[in-house]
CSV table of C-alpha atoms in Angstrom, one decimal:
chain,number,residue,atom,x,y,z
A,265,UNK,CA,0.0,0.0,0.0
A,266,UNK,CA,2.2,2.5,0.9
A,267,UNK,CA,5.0,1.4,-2.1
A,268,UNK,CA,2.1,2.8,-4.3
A,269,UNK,CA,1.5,5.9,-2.7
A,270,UNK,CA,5.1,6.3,-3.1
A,271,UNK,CA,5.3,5.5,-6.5
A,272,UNK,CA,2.2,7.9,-7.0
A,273,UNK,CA,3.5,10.4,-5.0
A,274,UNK,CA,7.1,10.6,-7.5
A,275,UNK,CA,4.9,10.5,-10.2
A,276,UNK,CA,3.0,13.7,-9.5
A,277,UNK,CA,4.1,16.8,-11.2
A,278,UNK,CA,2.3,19.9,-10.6
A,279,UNK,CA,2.0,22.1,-13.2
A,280,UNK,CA,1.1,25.4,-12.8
A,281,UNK,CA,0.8,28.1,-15.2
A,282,UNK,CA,2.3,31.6,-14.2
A,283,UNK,CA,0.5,34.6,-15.0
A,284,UNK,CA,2.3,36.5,-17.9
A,285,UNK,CA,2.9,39.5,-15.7
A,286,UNK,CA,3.6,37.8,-13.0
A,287,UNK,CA,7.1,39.0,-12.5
A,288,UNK,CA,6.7,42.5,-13.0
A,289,UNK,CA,3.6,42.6,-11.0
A,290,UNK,CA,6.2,41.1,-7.9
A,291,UNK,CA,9.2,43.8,-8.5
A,292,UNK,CA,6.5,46.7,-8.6
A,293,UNK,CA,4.6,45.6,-5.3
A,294,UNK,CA,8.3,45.2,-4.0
A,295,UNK,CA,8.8,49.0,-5.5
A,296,UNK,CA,5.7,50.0,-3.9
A,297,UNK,CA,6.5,48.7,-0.5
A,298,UNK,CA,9.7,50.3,-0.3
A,299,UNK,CA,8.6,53.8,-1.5
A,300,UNK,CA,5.4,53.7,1.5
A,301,UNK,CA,8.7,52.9,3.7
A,302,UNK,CA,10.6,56.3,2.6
A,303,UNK,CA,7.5,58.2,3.3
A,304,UNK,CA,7.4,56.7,7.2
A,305,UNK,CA,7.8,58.8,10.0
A,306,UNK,CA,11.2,56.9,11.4
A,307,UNK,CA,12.6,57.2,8.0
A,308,UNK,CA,12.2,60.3,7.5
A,309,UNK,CA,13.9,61.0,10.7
A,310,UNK,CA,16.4,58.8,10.0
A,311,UNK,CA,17.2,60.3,6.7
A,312,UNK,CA,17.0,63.8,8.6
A,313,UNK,CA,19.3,63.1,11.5
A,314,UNK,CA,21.5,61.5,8.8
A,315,UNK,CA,21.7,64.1,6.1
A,316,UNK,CA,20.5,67.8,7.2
A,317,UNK,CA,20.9,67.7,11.1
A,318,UNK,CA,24.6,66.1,10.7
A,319,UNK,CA,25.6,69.8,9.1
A,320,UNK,CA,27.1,71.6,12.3
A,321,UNK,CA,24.8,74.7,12.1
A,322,UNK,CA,22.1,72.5,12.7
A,323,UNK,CA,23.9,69.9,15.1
A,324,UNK,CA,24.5,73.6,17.2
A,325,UNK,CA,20.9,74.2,17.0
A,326,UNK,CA,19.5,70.6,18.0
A,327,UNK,CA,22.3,71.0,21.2
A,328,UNK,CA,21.1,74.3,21.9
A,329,UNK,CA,17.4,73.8,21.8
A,330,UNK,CA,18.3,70.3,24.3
A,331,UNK,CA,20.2,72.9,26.5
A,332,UNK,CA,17.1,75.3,26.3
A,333,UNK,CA,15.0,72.2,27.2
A,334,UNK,CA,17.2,71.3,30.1
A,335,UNK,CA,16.9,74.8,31.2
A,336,UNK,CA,13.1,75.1,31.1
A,337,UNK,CA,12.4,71.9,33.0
A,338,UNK,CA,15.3,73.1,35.7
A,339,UNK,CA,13.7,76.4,36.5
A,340,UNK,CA,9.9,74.8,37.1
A,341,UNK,CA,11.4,72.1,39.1
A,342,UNK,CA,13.5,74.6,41.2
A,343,UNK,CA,10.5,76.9,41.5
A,344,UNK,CA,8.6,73.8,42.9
A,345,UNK,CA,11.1,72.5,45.2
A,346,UNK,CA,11.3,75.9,46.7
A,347,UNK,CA,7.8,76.5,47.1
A,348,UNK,CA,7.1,72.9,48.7
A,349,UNK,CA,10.6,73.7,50.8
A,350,UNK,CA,9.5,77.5,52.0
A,351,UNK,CA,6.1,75.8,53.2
A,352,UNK,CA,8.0,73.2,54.9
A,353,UNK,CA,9.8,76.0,57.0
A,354,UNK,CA,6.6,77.8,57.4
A,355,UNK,CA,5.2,74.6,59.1
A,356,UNK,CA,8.5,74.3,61.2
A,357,UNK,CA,8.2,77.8,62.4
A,358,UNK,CA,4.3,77.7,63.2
A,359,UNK,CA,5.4,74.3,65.0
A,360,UNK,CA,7.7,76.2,67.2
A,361,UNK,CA,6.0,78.3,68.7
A,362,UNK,CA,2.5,75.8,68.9
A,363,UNK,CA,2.7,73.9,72.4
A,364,UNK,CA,-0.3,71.7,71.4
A,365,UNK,CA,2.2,70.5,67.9
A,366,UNK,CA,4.6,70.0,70.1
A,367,UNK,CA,3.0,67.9,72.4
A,368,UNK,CA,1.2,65.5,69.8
A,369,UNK,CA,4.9,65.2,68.0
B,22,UNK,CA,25.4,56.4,11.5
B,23,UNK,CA,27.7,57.6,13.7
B,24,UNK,CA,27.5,61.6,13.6
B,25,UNK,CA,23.9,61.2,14.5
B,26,UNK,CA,24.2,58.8,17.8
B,27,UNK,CA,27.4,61.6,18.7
B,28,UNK,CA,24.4,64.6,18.3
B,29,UNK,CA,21.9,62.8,20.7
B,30,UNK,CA,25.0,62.3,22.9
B,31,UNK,CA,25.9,65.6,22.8
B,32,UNK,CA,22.5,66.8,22.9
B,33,UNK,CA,21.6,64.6,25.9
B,34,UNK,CA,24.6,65.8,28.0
B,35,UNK,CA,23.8,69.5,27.3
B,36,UNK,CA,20.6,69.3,28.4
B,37,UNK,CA,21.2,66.6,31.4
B,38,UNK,CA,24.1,69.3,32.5
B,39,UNK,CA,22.2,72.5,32.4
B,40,UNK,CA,19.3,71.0,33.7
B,41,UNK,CA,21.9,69.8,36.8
B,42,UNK,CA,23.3,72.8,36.9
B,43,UNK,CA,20.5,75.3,37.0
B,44,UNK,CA,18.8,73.1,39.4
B,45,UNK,CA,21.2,72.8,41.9
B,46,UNK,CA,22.1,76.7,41.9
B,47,UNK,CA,18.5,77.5,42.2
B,48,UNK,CA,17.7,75.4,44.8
B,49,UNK,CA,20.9,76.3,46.7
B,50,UNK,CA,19.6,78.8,49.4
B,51,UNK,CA,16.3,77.0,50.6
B,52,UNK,CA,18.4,73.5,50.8
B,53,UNK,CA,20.5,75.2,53.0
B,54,UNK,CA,17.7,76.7,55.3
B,55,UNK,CA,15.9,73.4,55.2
B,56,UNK,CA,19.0,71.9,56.8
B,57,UNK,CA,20.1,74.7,59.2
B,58,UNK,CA,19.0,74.2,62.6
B,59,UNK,CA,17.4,78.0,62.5
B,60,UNK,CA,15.7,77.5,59.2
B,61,UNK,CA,12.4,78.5,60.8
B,62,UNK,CA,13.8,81.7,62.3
B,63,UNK,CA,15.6,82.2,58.7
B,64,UNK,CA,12.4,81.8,57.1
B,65,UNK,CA,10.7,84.4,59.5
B,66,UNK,CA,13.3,87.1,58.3
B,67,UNK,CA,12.9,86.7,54.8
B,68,UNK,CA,9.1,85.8,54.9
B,69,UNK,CA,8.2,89.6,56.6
B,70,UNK,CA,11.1,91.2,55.6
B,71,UNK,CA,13.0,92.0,58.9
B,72,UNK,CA,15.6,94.1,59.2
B,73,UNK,CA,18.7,92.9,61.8
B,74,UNK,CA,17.4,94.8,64.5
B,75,UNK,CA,13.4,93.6,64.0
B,76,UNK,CA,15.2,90.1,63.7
B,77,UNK,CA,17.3,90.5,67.0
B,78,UNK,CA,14.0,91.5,69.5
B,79,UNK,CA,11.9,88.6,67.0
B,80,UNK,CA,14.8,85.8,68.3
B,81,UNK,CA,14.9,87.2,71.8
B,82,UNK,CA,11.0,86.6,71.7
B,83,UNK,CA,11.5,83.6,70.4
B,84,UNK,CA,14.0,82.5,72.6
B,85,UNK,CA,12.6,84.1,76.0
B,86,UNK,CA,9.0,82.4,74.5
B,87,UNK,CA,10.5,78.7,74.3
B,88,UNK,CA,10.6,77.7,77.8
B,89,UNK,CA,7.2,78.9,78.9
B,90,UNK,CA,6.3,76.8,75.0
B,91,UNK,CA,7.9,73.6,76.3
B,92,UNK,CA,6.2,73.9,80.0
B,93,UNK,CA,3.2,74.1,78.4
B,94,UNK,CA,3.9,71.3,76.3
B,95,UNK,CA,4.2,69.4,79.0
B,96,UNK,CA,1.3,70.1,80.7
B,97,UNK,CA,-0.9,69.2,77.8
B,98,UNK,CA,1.0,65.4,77.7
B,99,UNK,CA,0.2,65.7,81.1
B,100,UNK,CA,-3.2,66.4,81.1
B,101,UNK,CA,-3.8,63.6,77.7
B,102,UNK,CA,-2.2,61.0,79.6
B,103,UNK,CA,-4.4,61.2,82.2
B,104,UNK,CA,-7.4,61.8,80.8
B,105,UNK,CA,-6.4,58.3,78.8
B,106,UNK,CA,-5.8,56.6,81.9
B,107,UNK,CA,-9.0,57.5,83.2
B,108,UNK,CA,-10.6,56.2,80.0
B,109,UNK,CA,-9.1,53.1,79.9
B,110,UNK,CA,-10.0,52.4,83.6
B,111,UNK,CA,-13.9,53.2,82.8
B,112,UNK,CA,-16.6,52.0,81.4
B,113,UNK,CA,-18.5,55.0,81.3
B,114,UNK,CA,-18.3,58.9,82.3
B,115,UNK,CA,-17.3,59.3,85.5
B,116,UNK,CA,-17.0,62.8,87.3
B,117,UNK,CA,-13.3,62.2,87.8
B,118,UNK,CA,-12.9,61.7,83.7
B,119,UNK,CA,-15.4,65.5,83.5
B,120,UNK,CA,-12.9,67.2,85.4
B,121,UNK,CA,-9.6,65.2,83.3
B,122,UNK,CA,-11.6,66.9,80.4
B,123,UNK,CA,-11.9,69.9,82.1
B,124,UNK,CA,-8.1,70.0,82.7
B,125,UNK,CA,-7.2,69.2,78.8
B,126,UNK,CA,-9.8,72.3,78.0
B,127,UNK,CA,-8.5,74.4,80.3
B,128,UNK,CA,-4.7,73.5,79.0
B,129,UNK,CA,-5.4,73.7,75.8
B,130,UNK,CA,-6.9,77.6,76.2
B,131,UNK,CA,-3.7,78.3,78.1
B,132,UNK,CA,-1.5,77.5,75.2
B,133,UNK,CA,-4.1,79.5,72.7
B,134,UNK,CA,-3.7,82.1,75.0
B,135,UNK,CA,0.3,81.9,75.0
B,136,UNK,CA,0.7,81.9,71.9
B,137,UNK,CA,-1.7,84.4,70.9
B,138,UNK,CA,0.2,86.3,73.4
B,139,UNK,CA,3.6,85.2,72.0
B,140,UNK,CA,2.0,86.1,68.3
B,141,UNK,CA,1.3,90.0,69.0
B,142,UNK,CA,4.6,90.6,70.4
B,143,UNK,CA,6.3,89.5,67.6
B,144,UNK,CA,3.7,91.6,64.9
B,145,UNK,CA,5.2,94.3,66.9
B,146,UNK,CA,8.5,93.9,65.8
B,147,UNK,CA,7.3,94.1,62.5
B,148,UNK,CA,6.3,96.9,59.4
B,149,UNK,CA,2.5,97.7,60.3
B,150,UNK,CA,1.7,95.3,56.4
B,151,UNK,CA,4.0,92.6,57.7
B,152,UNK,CA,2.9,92.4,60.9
B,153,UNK,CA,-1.1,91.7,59.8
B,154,UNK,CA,0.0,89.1,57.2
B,155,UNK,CA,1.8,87.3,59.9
B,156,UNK,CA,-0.4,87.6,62.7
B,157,UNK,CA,-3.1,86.7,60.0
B,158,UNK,CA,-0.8,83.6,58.7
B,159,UNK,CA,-0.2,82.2,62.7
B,160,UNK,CA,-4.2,82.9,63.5
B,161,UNK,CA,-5.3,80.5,60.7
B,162,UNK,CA,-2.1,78.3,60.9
B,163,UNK,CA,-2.3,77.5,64.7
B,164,UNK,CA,-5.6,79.2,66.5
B,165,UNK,CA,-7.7,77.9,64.0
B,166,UNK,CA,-5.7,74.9,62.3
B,167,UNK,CA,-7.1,73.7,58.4
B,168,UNK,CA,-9.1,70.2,58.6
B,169,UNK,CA,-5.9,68.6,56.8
B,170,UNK,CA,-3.5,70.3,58.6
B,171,UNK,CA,0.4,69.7,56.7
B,172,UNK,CA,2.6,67.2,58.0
B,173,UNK,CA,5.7,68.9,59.9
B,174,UNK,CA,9.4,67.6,58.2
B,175,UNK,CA,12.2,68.3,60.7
C-alpha cells in the first residue's frame, strides 16, 4: 500500500501556469513597498538626523534647543522645590511656637 | 550612523548638564535653610522682611518664649495622659474623667492664650503690612488649624 502511494507520489508533477505579468507585478509591489517605507515617520527622521541635522549649524541648533529644554524643565522644578521647601519651614516655624504641635509630636 | 548617535550624545549631555546645573544653583539657598538648625527663624526674616534689629527682638522673643512653649507642652502630655488613663480604667463617664476633660480644656486655652500672646509681640517687631500678614498667617495656621492640617518635616 504504501510502495504505491510512493510511487504515486514521484509520479505527480504539478503544473502550474504563471501569469504573464507575474514577474513584473512582484518587483512593482516590491517598489511599492519600499517607497510607503521612505514616506514613514522613522525614516524620514532617519534620513533627517543623517543628512541635514549632521551639518554643524544644525547639530548647534538641536544641542542648543536640548540645552534650552534642560533649562526650562530646571527652573519649574526649582521653583517647585522651593515652594514645597519655603512651606516646609513655614510649618516648622508655626510648630515652634505651637505647644499643642509639640505635644502631639 | 555615527554623527547622529554623537548629536543625541551631545545633545543629551547638554541638556542633562544644564538642567543639573540650573537646578542645583536655584535650589541652593532654601536646601541650606531646610537643613540649618534655625531654618524656621531664617524663614521668619525673609518671609516679613526684617531688618537685623526687628530680627534680634523677634529671636529674643522667640528664645525668651520657648521655655514657657515647652512647659506648656508638658502640661498638655500631662493632662492627655491622664485623661487616657481615666478612660481606659472606665466603662462610662465618671465625674473624675469631667474634670480630666476639664483639665485638657482648660490647658489647651492656656496655650491658645500663650501663643496668641507670644504672636502679637512678635507683629510688633514688625512693618505695620508685615505684621497683619503674619499675625493673619499664625491665627489661621495655629488658632484655627485647616481640617488637613500639613505634615511637619524636621
Amino acid at each position: 500500500m504504501n510502495k504505491e502511494i510512493d510511487q504515486k507520489l514521484k509520479a505527480w508533477k504539478v503544473e502550474v501556469e504563471v501569469p504573464s505579468r507575474f514577474r513584473a507585478n512582484v518587483w512593482q509591489r516590491i517598489a511599492r513597498e519600499n517607497a510607503a517605507r521612505e514616506q514613514s515617520f522613522l525614516h524620514r527622521l532617519a534620513f533627517l538626523l543623517t543628512s541635514r541635522l549632521a551639518a554643524p549649524r544644525y547639530a548647534t541648533a538641536v544641542v542648543l534647543l536640548a540645552a534650552f529644554i534642560g533649562l526650562s524643565t530646571a527652573h519649574m522644578e526649582a521653583r517647585s522645590t522651593n515652594s514645597r521647601r519655603w512651606k516646609n519651614l513655614e510649618d516648622r516655624y508655626a510648630a515652634s511656637i505651637d505647644p499643642i504641635a509639640l505635644a502631639h509630636r | 550612523m555615527k554623527k547622529p548617535a554623537l548629536l543625541i550624545f551631545f545633545a543629551l549631555a547638554a541638556a542633562c548638564g544644564v538642567y543639573l546645573a540650573y537646578y542645583t544653583l536655584a535650589t541652593r539657598q532654601t536646601r541650606a535653610l531646610v537643613s540649618a538648625q534655625d531654618g524656621e527663624m531664617e524663614w521668619v526674616r525673609r518671609e516679613f522682611r526684617l531688618s537685623d534689629a526687628q530680627f534680634e527682638r523677634v529671636k529674643v522673643l522667640h528664645d525668651a518664649y520657648e521655655p514657657q512653649c515647652m512647659e506648656l507642652c508638658r502640661k498638655i502630655s500631662e493632662a492627655n495622659a491622664a485623661l487616657d488613663r481615666l478612660i481606659r480604667t472606665s466603662n462610662g463617664i465618671t465625674p473624675e474623667i469631667k474634670a480630666a476633660m476639664a483639665r485638657c480644656t482648660a490647658v489647651q486655652l492656656e496655650c491658645h492664650q500663650a501663643m496668641l500672646e507670644h504672636i502679637y509681640r512678635v507683629s510688633n517687631c514688625m512693618a505695620p503690612e508685615d505684621a497683619l500678614r503674619y499675625r493673619t498667617m499664625m491665627e489661621s495656621r495655629i488658632l484655627q488649624p485647616p481640617l488637613h492640617s500639613s505634615r511637619v518635616e524636621m
